[in-house]
Structures are given as structure tokens and as C-alpha cells.
Short mmCIF file of C-alpha atoms and ligand atoms in Angstrom, two decimals:
data_model
loop_
_atom_site.label_atom_id
_atom_site.label_comp_id
_atom_site.label_asym_id
_atom_site.label_seq_id
_atom_site.Cartn_x
_atom_site.Cartn_y
_atom_site.Cartn_z
CA UNK A 15 -24.86 -17.29 -17.45
CA UNK A 16 -28.60 -17.46 -17.08
CA UNK A 17 -30.57 -20.36 -18.50
CA UNK A 18 -34.11 -19.49 -19.45
CA UNK A 19 -36.60 -22.30 -20.19
CA UNK A 20 -39.88 -21.48 -21.80
CA UNK A 21 -42.78 -23.79 -22.68
CA UNK A 22 -44.54 -24.36 -25.93
CA UNK A 23 -47.31 -21.87 -25.08
CA UNK A 24 -44.89 -19.02 -24.43
CA UNK A 25 -44.84 -16.17 -26.86
CA UNK A 26 -41.15 -15.56 -27.07
CA UNK A 27 -41.53 -12.21 -28.72
CA UNK A 28 -43.69 -10.76 -25.97
CA UNK A 29 -41.95 -12.32 -22.89
CA UNK A 30 -38.53 -11.36 -24.12
CA UNK A 31 -39.49 -7.85 -25.14
CA UNK A 32 -37.01 -6.47 -22.62
CA UNK A 33 -34.22 -7.63 -24.99
CA UNK A 34 -33.08 -5.22 -27.64
CA UNK A 35 -31.44 -7.50 -30.08
CA UNK A 36 -28.81 -5.77 -32.26
CA UNK A 37 -28.52 -8.63 -34.80
CA UNK A 38 -30.78 -8.67 -37.82
CA UNK A 39 -32.25 -12.00 -36.74
CA UNK A 40 -35.32 -11.60 -34.51
CA UNK A 41 -35.37 -13.65 -31.35
CA UNK A 42 -38.39 -15.72 -32.27
CA UNK A 43 -36.83 -16.77 -35.57
CA UNK A 44 -33.31 -17.36 -34.25
CA UNK A 45 -32.08 -20.84 -35.13
CA UNK A 46 -30.46 -22.97 -32.45
CA UNK A 47 -26.84 -22.12 -31.79
CA UNK A 48 -27.02 -18.65 -33.39
CA UNK A 49 -25.29 -16.03 -31.25
CA UNK A 50 -27.32 -12.84 -30.83
CA UNK A 51 -25.90 -9.63 -29.41
CA UNK A 52 -28.15 -7.16 -27.70
CA UNK A 53 -29.07 -5.51 -24.47
CA UNK A 54 -31.52 -5.95 -21.66
CA UNK A 55 -32.56 -2.66 -19.98
CA UNK A 56 -29.15 -1.18 -20.76
CA UNK A 57 -27.12 -4.33 -19.82
CA UNK A 58 -25.10 -5.82 -22.73
CA UNK A 59 -26.12 -9.42 -23.26
CA UNK A 60 -25.36 -12.29 -25.62
CA UNK A 61 -28.27 -14.64 -26.19
CA UNK A 62 -28.13 -18.13 -27.69
CA UNK A 63 -31.05 -20.40 -28.30
CA UNK A 64 -29.87 -23.79 -27.08
CA UNK A 65 -33.05 -25.77 -27.73
CA UNK A 66 -36.48 -24.95 -29.08
CA UNK A 67 -37.70 -23.55 -25.78
CA UNK A 68 -34.43 -22.92 -24.05
CA UNK A 69 -32.23 -19.84 -24.12
CA UNK A 70 -28.85 -18.99 -22.70
CA UNK A 71 -28.45 -15.39 -21.58
CA UNK A 72 -24.90 -14.28 -20.93
CA UNK A 73 -24.07 -10.91 -19.44
CA UNK A 74 -21.17 -9.25 -17.74
CA UNK A 75 -21.17 -6.96 -14.80
CA UNK A 76 -21.00 -9.66 -12.23
CA UNK A 77 -23.71 -10.94 -9.89
CA UNK A 78 -25.71 -7.71 -9.58
CA UNK A 79 -26.42 -7.55 -13.29
CA UNK A 80 -27.33 -11.23 -13.40
CA UNK A 81 -29.65 -10.77 -10.45
CA UNK A 82 -31.34 -7.83 -12.10
CA UNK A 83 -32.04 -9.72 -15.33
CA UNK A 84 -33.34 -12.69 -13.30
CA UNK A 85 -35.63 -10.40 -11.34
CA UNK A 86 -37.01 -8.89 -14.59
CA UNK A 87 -37.56 -12.38 -15.97
CA UNK A 88 -39.29 -13.51 -12.82
CA UNK A 89 -41.54 -10.39 -13.00
CA UNK A 90 -42.45 -11.47 -16.55
CA UNK A 91 -43.42 -14.88 -15.06
CA UNK A 92 -40.41 -16.77 -16.52
CA UNK A 93 -38.32 -19.34 -14.81
CA UNK A 94 -34.61 -18.89 -15.08
CA UNK A 95 -31.64 -20.65 -13.56
CA UNK A 96 -28.22 -19.09 -13.04
CA UNK A 97 -25.39 -21.32 -14.07
CA UNK A 98 -21.69 -21.26 -14.81
CA UNK A 99 -18.57 -20.79 -12.74
CA UNK A 100 -18.54 -17.06 -12.63
CA UNK A 101 -22.07 -16.60 -11.55
CA UNK A 102 -23.03 -19.82 -9.85
CA UNK A 103 -23.96 -17.84 -6.76
CA UNK A 104 -26.94 -15.56 -6.90
CA UNK A 105 -26.42 -12.07 -5.45
CA UNK A 106 -28.89 -12.69 -2.57
CA UNK A 107 -26.99 -15.91 -1.85
CA UNK A 108 -23.72 -14.02 -1.86
CA UNK A 109 -25.08 -11.44 0.52
CA UNK A 110 -26.09 -14.21 2.89
CA UNK A 111 -22.72 -15.88 2.64
CA UNK A 112 -20.68 -12.71 3.11
CA UNK A 113 -22.75 -11.47 6.05
CA UNK A 114 -22.62 -14.92 7.70
CA UNK A 115 -18.86 -15.00 7.29
CA UNK A 116 -18.61 -11.54 8.72
CA UNK A 117 -20.72 -12.48 11.62
CA UNK A 118 -18.33 -15.27 12.56
CA UNK A 119 -15.49 -12.79 12.68
CA UNK A 120 -17.21 -10.17 14.81
CA UNK A 121 -15.80 -9.90 18.25
CA UNK A 122 -17.97 -7.24 19.78
CA UNK A 123 -21.71 -7.16 20.40
CA UNK A 124 -21.97 -3.95 18.45
CA UNK A 125 -20.30 -5.30 15.37
CA UNK A 126 -22.40 -8.46 15.43
CA UNK A 127 -25.58 -6.39 15.82
CA UNK A 128 -24.74 -4.26 12.82
CA UNK A 129 -23.87 -7.26 10.66
CA UNK A 130 -27.00 -9.13 11.64
CA UNK A 131 -29.14 -6.16 10.77
CA UNK A 132 -27.68 -6.31 7.21
CA UNK A 133 -29.53 -9.58 6.51
CA UNK A 134 -32.93 -7.94 6.11
CA UNK A 135 -32.74 -7.16 2.39
CA UNK A 136 -31.14 -3.71 2.60
CA UNK A 137 -27.96 -4.79 0.83
CA UNK A 138 -29.97 -5.96 -2.15
CA UNK A 139 -31.75 -2.59 -2.20
CA UNK A 140 -28.39 -0.87 -1.94
CA UNK A 141 -27.04 -2.91 -4.89
CA UNK A 142 -30.04 -1.76 -6.92
CA UNK A 143 -29.47 1.81 -5.99
CA UNK A 144 -25.84 1.52 -7.09
CA UNK A 145 -26.93 0.07 -10.44
CA UNK A 146 -29.86 2.42 -10.81
CA UNK A 147 -30.32 4.28 -14.10
CA UNK A 148 -31.23 7.37 -12.11
CA UNK A 149 -28.10 9.48 -11.71
CA UNK A 150 -29.21 10.86 -8.35
CA UNK A 151 -29.93 7.45 -6.87
CA UNK A 152 -26.65 5.92 -8.04
CA UNK A 153 -24.65 9.00 -7.07
CA UNK A 154 -26.07 9.00 -3.58
CA UNK A 155 -25.41 5.24 -3.29
CA UNK A 156 -21.76 5.80 -4.26
CA UNK A 157 -21.48 8.56 -1.69
CA UNK A 158 -22.98 6.29 0.90
CA UNK A 159 -20.40 3.69 -0.04
CA UNK A 160 -17.51 6.07 0.39
CA UNK A 161 -18.79 7.19 3.75
CA UNK A 162 -19.41 3.75 5.25
CA UNK A 163 -17.02 1.37 3.55
CA UNK A 164 -14.33 1.71 6.15
CA UNK A 165 -16.76 1.07 8.98
CA UNK A 166 -18.06 -2.00 7.10
CA UNK A 167 -14.56 -3.30 6.75
CA UNK A 168 -13.71 -2.76 10.34
CA UNK A 169 -16.70 -4.66 11.73
CA UNK A 170 -14.52 -7.76 11.29
CA UNK A 171 -10.99 -6.39 11.60
CA UNK A 172 -9.50 -3.89 13.99
CA UNK A 173 -8.31 -0.44 13.05
CA UNK A 174 -4.54 -0.39 13.39
CA UNK A 175 -2.91 2.36 15.35
CA UNK A 176 0.88 2.62 15.15
CA UNK A 177 2.54 4.04 18.23
CA UNK A 178 5.80 5.71 17.15
CA UNK A 179 8.38 7.79 18.93
CA UNK A 180 12.08 8.06 19.94
CA UNK A 181 13.30 5.36 22.34
CA UNK A 182 12.40 6.03 25.96
CA UNK A 183 9.60 8.46 25.38
CA UNK A 184 7.19 5.93 26.96
CA UNK A 185 5.56 4.14 24.00
CA UNK A 186 5.59 0.75 25.66
CA UNK A 187 4.51 2.24 28.97
CA UNK A 188 1.54 3.96 27.27
CA UNK A 189 0.45 0.72 25.64
CA UNK A 190 0.83 -1.10 28.97
CA UNK A 191 -1.19 1.55 30.78
CA UNK A 192 -3.95 1.46 28.13
CA UNK A 193 -3.96 -2.31 28.31
CA UNK A 194 -4.19 -2.12 32.11
CA UNK A 195 -7.01 0.41 32.12
CA UNK A 196 -9.00 -1.10 29.33
CA UNK A 197 -10.97 -3.98 30.70
CA UNK A 198 -11.77 -5.35 27.27
CA UNK A 199 -8.43 -6.31 25.94
CA UNK A 200 -8.92 -8.91 23.26
CA UNK A 201 -5.41 -10.11 22.71
CA UNK A 202 -1.90 -9.15 23.53
CA UNK A 203 1.25 -10.29 21.79
CA UNK A 204 4.34 -10.13 24.04
CA UNK A 205 7.49 -8.73 22.54
CA UNK A 206 10.29 -8.51 25.08
CA UNK A 207 9.54 -9.71 28.60
CA UNK A 208 8.33 -6.25 29.48
CA UNK A 209 6.77 -4.80 26.35
CA UNK A 210 3.64 -5.70 24.54
CA UNK A 211 4.03 -5.44 20.76
CA UNK A 212 0.40 -5.45 19.72
CA UNK A 213 -2.68 -5.08 21.91
CA UNK A 214 -6.24 -5.33 20.75
CA UNK A 215 -8.71 -3.23 22.71
CA UNK A 216 -12.30 -2.28 22.37
CA UNK A 217 -13.31 1.36 22.53
CA UNK A 218 -17.07 2.16 22.20
CA UNK A 219 -17.68 -1.29 20.73
CA UNK A 220 -15.02 -0.90 18.04
CA UNK A 221 -11.87 -2.93 17.83
CA UNK A 222 -8.41 -1.37 17.70
CA UNK A 223 -4.99 -2.79 17.53
CA UNK A 224 -2.20 -0.72 19.06
CA UNK A 225 1.21 -1.46 17.59
CA UNK A 226 4.41 -0.73 19.39
CA UNK A 227 6.54 0.08 16.43
CA UNK A 228 9.84 -0.20 18.32
CA UNK A 229 9.00 -3.75 19.09
CA UNK A 230 7.64 -4.56 15.66
CA UNK A 231 10.18 -5.82 13.16
CA UNK A 232 11.31 -2.32 12.15
CA UNK A 233 14.83 -3.01 13.11
CA UNK A 234 15.23 0.68 13.59
CA UNK A 235 14.81 2.89 16.64
CA UNK A 236 15.17 6.11 14.63
CA UNK A 237 11.86 7.93 14.65
CA UNK A 238 12.01 9.31 11.02
CA UNK A 239 12.77 5.76 9.86
CA UNK A 240 9.89 4.35 11.91
CA UNK A 241 7.61 6.88 10.31
CA UNK A 242 8.82 5.81 6.93
CA UNK A 243 7.97 2.24 7.72
CA UNK A 244 4.58 3.23 9.17
CA UNK A 245 3.88 5.28 6.05
CA UNK A 246 4.58 2.26 3.83
CA UNK A 247 2.27 0.16 6.04
CA UNK A 248 -0.35 2.79 5.62
CA UNK A 249 -0.04 2.64 1.89
CA UNK A 250 -0.69 -1.04 2.20
CA UNK A 251 -3.79 -0.21 4.11
CA UNK A 252 -2.18 -1.79 7.19
CA UNK A 253 -2.09 1.25 9.45
CA UNK A 254 -5.06 3.55 9.93
CA UNK A 255 -3.69 6.03 12.46
CA UNK A 256 -0.44 7.16 14.00
CA UNK A 257 0.16 8.11 17.53
CA UNK A 258 3.43 10.01 17.81
CA UNK A 259 4.74 9.97 21.41
CA UNK A 260 7.17 12.63 22.56
CA UNK A 261 8.64 13.23 26.00
CA UNK A 262 7.02 16.36 27.36
CA UNK A 263 9.76 16.87 29.92
CA UNK A 264 12.56 17.06 27.40
CA UNK A 265 10.85 17.71 24.12
CA UNK A 266 13.22 17.72 21.31
CA UNK A 267 12.96 17.08 17.60
CA UNK A 268 15.05 16.78 14.51
CA UNK A 269 14.12 18.44 11.25
CA UNK A 270 14.16 14.99 9.70
CA UNK A 271 11.14 14.18 11.85
CA UNK A 272 9.15 17.15 10.65
CA UNK A 273 10.11 16.37 7.02
CA UNK A 274 8.92 12.81 7.51
CA UNK A 275 5.64 13.88 9.16
CA UNK A 276 4.88 16.19 6.30
CA UNK A 277 4.84 13.18 4.01
CA UNK A 278 2.50 11.19 6.27
CA UNK A 279 -1.09 11.20 5.18
CA UNK A 280 -2.47 8.95 7.93
CA UNK A 281 -4.39 10.86 10.70
CA UNK A 282 -1.84 11.50 13.39
CA UNK A 283 -1.98 12.66 17.01
CA UNK A 284 0.88 13.78 19.17
CA UNK A 285 0.94 12.57 22.78
CA UNK A 286 3.16 14.61 25.04
CA UNK A 287 3.88 11.86 27.46
CA UNK A 288 5.36 12.15 31.01
CA UNK A 289 3.41 15.36 31.71
CA UNK A 290 3.60 14.34 35.34
CA UNK A 291 7.28 15.34 35.28
CA UNK A 292 7.71 19.12 35.67
CA UNK A 293 9.33 20.62 32.63
CA UNK A 294 13.00 21.49 33.01
CA UNK A 295 13.42 25.19 33.86
CA UNK A 296 14.07 27.25 30.77
CA UNK A 297 12.92 24.40 28.50
CA UNK A 298 11.77 26.18 25.35
CA UNK A 299 11.43 23.05 23.35
CA UNK A 300 7.74 22.69 23.89
CA UNK A 301 6.30 25.75 22.01
CA UNK A 302 8.99 25.40 19.41
CA UNK A 303 7.93 21.83 18.79
CA UNK A 304 4.24 22.63 18.73
CA UNK A 305 4.64 25.44 16.24
CA UNK A 306 6.74 23.29 13.90
CA UNK A 307 3.98 20.72 14.01
CA UNK A 308 1.46 23.29 12.83
CA UNK A 309 2.80 22.80 9.34
CA UNK A 310 2.09 19.12 9.38
CA UNK A 311 -1.35 18.40 7.91
CA UNK A 312 -1.73 14.89 9.21
CA UNK A 313 -1.55 16.05 12.80
CA UNK A 314 -5.08 16.50 14.02
CA UNK A 315 -4.54 16.69 17.80
CA UNK A 316 -1.84 17.30 20.40
CA UNK A 317 -2.43 16.44 24.01
CA UNK A 318 -0.66 15.90 27.30
CA UNK A 319 -0.64 12.49 28.91
CA UNK A 320 1.15 10.37 31.43
CA UNK A 321 1.57 6.67 31.14
CA UNK A 322 2.49 6.80 34.85
CA UNK A 323 -0.60 8.52 36.29
CA UNK A 324 -3.12 7.72 33.44
CA UNK A 325 -3.78 11.35 32.79
CA UNK A 326 -4.79 11.98 29.15
CA UNK A 327 -5.37 8.30 28.31
CA UNK A 328 -9.10 8.61 27.90
CA UNK A 329 -8.56 11.67 25.60
CA UNK A 330 -6.18 9.58 23.52
CA UNK A 331 -8.75 6.69 23.30
CA UNK A 332 -11.41 9.15 22.38
CA UNK A 333 -9.34 10.64 19.60
CA UNK A 334 -8.70 7.17 18.27
CA UNK A 335 -12.38 6.18 18.30
CA UNK A 336 -13.52 9.55 16.85
CA UNK A 337 -10.98 9.33 14.08
CA UNK A 338 -11.99 5.84 13.10
CA UNK A 339 -15.71 6.40 13.32
CA UNK A 340 -16.47 10.15 13.15
CA UNK A 341 -20.17 9.28 12.92
CA UNK A 342 -21.78 6.27 14.54
CA UNK A 343 -23.73 4.25 11.99
CA UNK A 344 -27.47 4.12 12.61
CA UNK A 345 -28.76 0.57 12.80
CA UNK A 346 -30.94 0.89 9.71
CA UNK A 347 -28.17 1.83 7.25
CA UNK A 348 -26.68 -0.56 4.69
CA UNK A 349 -23.01 -1.23 5.35
CA UNK A 350 -21.29 -1.82 1.94
CA UNK A 351 -18.98 -4.77 2.38
CA UNK A 352 -16.03 -4.73 -0.03
CA UNK A 353 -16.67 -8.40 -0.78
CA UNK A 354 -20.02 -7.42 -2.26
CA UNK A 355 -19.44 -4.08 -3.83
CA UNK A 356 -15.62 -3.73 -4.35
CA UNK A 357 -13.73 -0.68 -3.27
CA UNK A 358 -15.40 2.68 -3.55
N1 GDP B 14 7.44 9.87 35.00
C1 GDP B 14 7.08 9.17 33.95
N2 GDP B 14 7.86 8.21 33.45
C2 GDP B 14 7.47 7.51 32.36
C3 GDP B 14 6.22 7.74 31.73
N3 GDP B 14 6.10 6.91 30.69
C4 GDP B 14 7.21 6.18 30.72
N4 GDP B 14 8.03 6.51 31.64
C5 GDP B 14 9.37 5.95 31.92
O1 GDP B 14 10.19 6.22 30.81
C6 GDP B 14 11.07 5.13 30.52
C7 GDP B 14 10.93 4.67 29.15
O2 GDP B 14 9.63 4.09 28.96
P1 GDP B 14 9.34 3.07 27.79
O3 GDP B 14 7.85 2.80 27.87
O4 GDP B 14 10.21 1.87 27.90
O5 GDP B 14 9.71 3.88 26.53
P2 GDP B 14 9.76 3.40 25.00
O6 GDP B 14 11.16 3.14 24.68
O7 GDP B 14 9.30 4.55 24.18
O8 GDP B 14 8.93 2.24 24.79
C8 GDP B 14 10.74 4.07 31.60
O9 GDP B 14 11.65 4.17 32.72
C9 GDP B 14 9.32 4.44 32.04
O10 GDP B 14 9.03 4.07 33.38
C10 GDP B 14 5.37 8.81 32.30
O11 GDP B 14 4.26 9.07 31.83
N5 GDP B 14 5.83 9.50 33.39
MG1 MG B 15 9.46 0.27 24.18
#
């Protein structure tokens, strides 16, 4: 709700000309307490005269709509106050609060730099673009939102990468090797005495959490079942990528695995671990496995690696970072925080 106070000299008809009042009663003649329905540059509003020179303007559409009306009123030289539970925070105030809260949660210099840069008025401009009456402007703002929302969200929380695979293929070893190579581990949750369950790492200034699914509450070592669990996590927005580990030296697969993989929509890579071990003579599993995987859409990349020698680890980390952030945000762009603009 916006409260508008005029003074005795104000010509209500001219200052409020932005209002299109649907009711028969003109604004200037409206008695106190009369509810008038109308619109303000396309925004539905309900206006009530609460005192001789005082008006209540109610609109929906959240803080952006309120801010826009206040801006128009200010441009007409009018003083307005925003009141009421739903809108007691102006949109610029909300931007400041959301970005300050985000800043506190940033754990890399890059994330903090991007969040800080958002405080220069660009989010307000972006909000106006979204609300614009020009189709082109609002369409391109919506496209911008779809493109950058995930990056905005992950400035303050890591992307989650589930490491799945049959027992003994080397999932825990891979995580341990990555943790050992990566100097910027942020946190590590121990599972058993040997295995890490979750490790947070930084790649190119972005945060990632690697999750050892065998260690994580799945209660199941069966790979198809693990994938089912990961898939449900993904549906909950709790898993952004899957890294499927197979043993390159004795590659084998069940059809249940392929069936499961076909249902997975999360970007997935296959790591053929233990590539340091020479393949068993006559092992035909490898090409067979690879060609079966061709039918799986979610699989974007297959590469060889060794948790023992470190071969292939940087490729894996590159794939993870490229998948999360296919295009690095330029410092001047607006990053649409969900808290401000909702979900695209
Ligand atoms: N030669 C070789 N051995 C590996 C490699 N990765 C894991 N291992 C061994 O494979 C066994 C199972 O590894 P682990 O990480 O516990 O597998 P997980 O059950 O999938 O977590 C262990 O004895 C590891 O030392 C690798 O890249 N090369
Ligand atoms: Mg393990």
C-alpha cells in the first residue's frame, strides 16, 4: 500500500492524471472512504481517499509495481510513503538487503566481486526491463534471467556433483585425489575413517560440492538404485551434475544401469577410472559399454582417469566447471537473484 499526501494547493486532477479510474466517481470528487477501482499505467490499483489531502493507493504485483508507481509519483513531484506488511520494504531496499545477505555467504573472491558489482543500480534497471511495456525489452530481460539465474543462485551455494558408481570402482579414491590436488578445499565431511562423503572445492572461482553417493545415506550400493536416488535429488534441485565412475580395467554394465541412465536428465559424465591398469587381454567390455552409452542423452562426456596417478582429474574438473558455467558472466551484467525476481 502506498500512502500519498497532497497539500491544499495540489490540483488532484492534474497530479493524479496517471490514474485511469474505472468508477463513475472522479478522483477529485471522491468522498472519503469511497473505494475507487482503476489503473496506473497498466497496473491495477484500488484508490481510497482517507482524508481530504490523503490517498491510499493499493496495487498488487509485489514490490516492483509499488516501486514503479512511487517513481511516477515522485516524478510528478508528489511525496508518497510505502506502508503495510506486504510492501513495507521498497524494492531498492530489498535489493540492498538481498545483495548484502548474498555477500555474507560468498566464499570466493570472484563470487563476492560479482555480488558487490550488483549494488550499482543495475538490478533496479533489470526489474524495470522485466516490467517494461515493450515486448522486446521484457522478452530479452526474461531470456537474460533464464540464462543467468543459475549462476546468480550459485554465487552463494555450491553446485552439487553426485559421484556414483558400483562399489570398488574408485569413487572415494577419486574424491580423495581431487581433494588432495585441489588446494582450495573449503570443507570436507568425513564418512568412514577413510572416505570423505562431501568435499567442497573451488574451480575457477566457483564452488562445487562433490558427493560420494555410496557414503551418503543411500543405504544402497546398487548403481541403478543410486542413480534413482540421485535423480530424485536432482528433481529437488539438490544435484546439478552426475559423475558416473566405472572401472576401465574391468568395465561391465547391467542393462538396468542403461535404463536408469536414460531417465536421468542431469548432465552426466562418465569417468573410466583406473586407466593406469592395463586392460585385461580380450576385454571387449569397453567399446560395448561406450556404444550403449551413446543412447543416453544426459551423458555429455566420457574420459579416462586414474585416481592413483591423477591422470584425467583436471579434465574432470574442467568438465564440471564448464557444465556449471558454460559462459563466464561479464562483470557488468545483472545477476537475477531468485529472492528478487522469483524463478524464471
Ligand atoms: N590402480 C588403481 N587403483 C585404484 C584407482 N582408484 C581406486 N583404486 C583402488 O580401487 C579400490 C576401490 O577404491 P574405492 O575408492 O574404495 O572405490 P569405491 O568403492 O568406488 O569408493 C581401492 O583398493 C583403490 O585403491 C586407480 O585409479 N587406479
Ligand atoms: Mg567408497
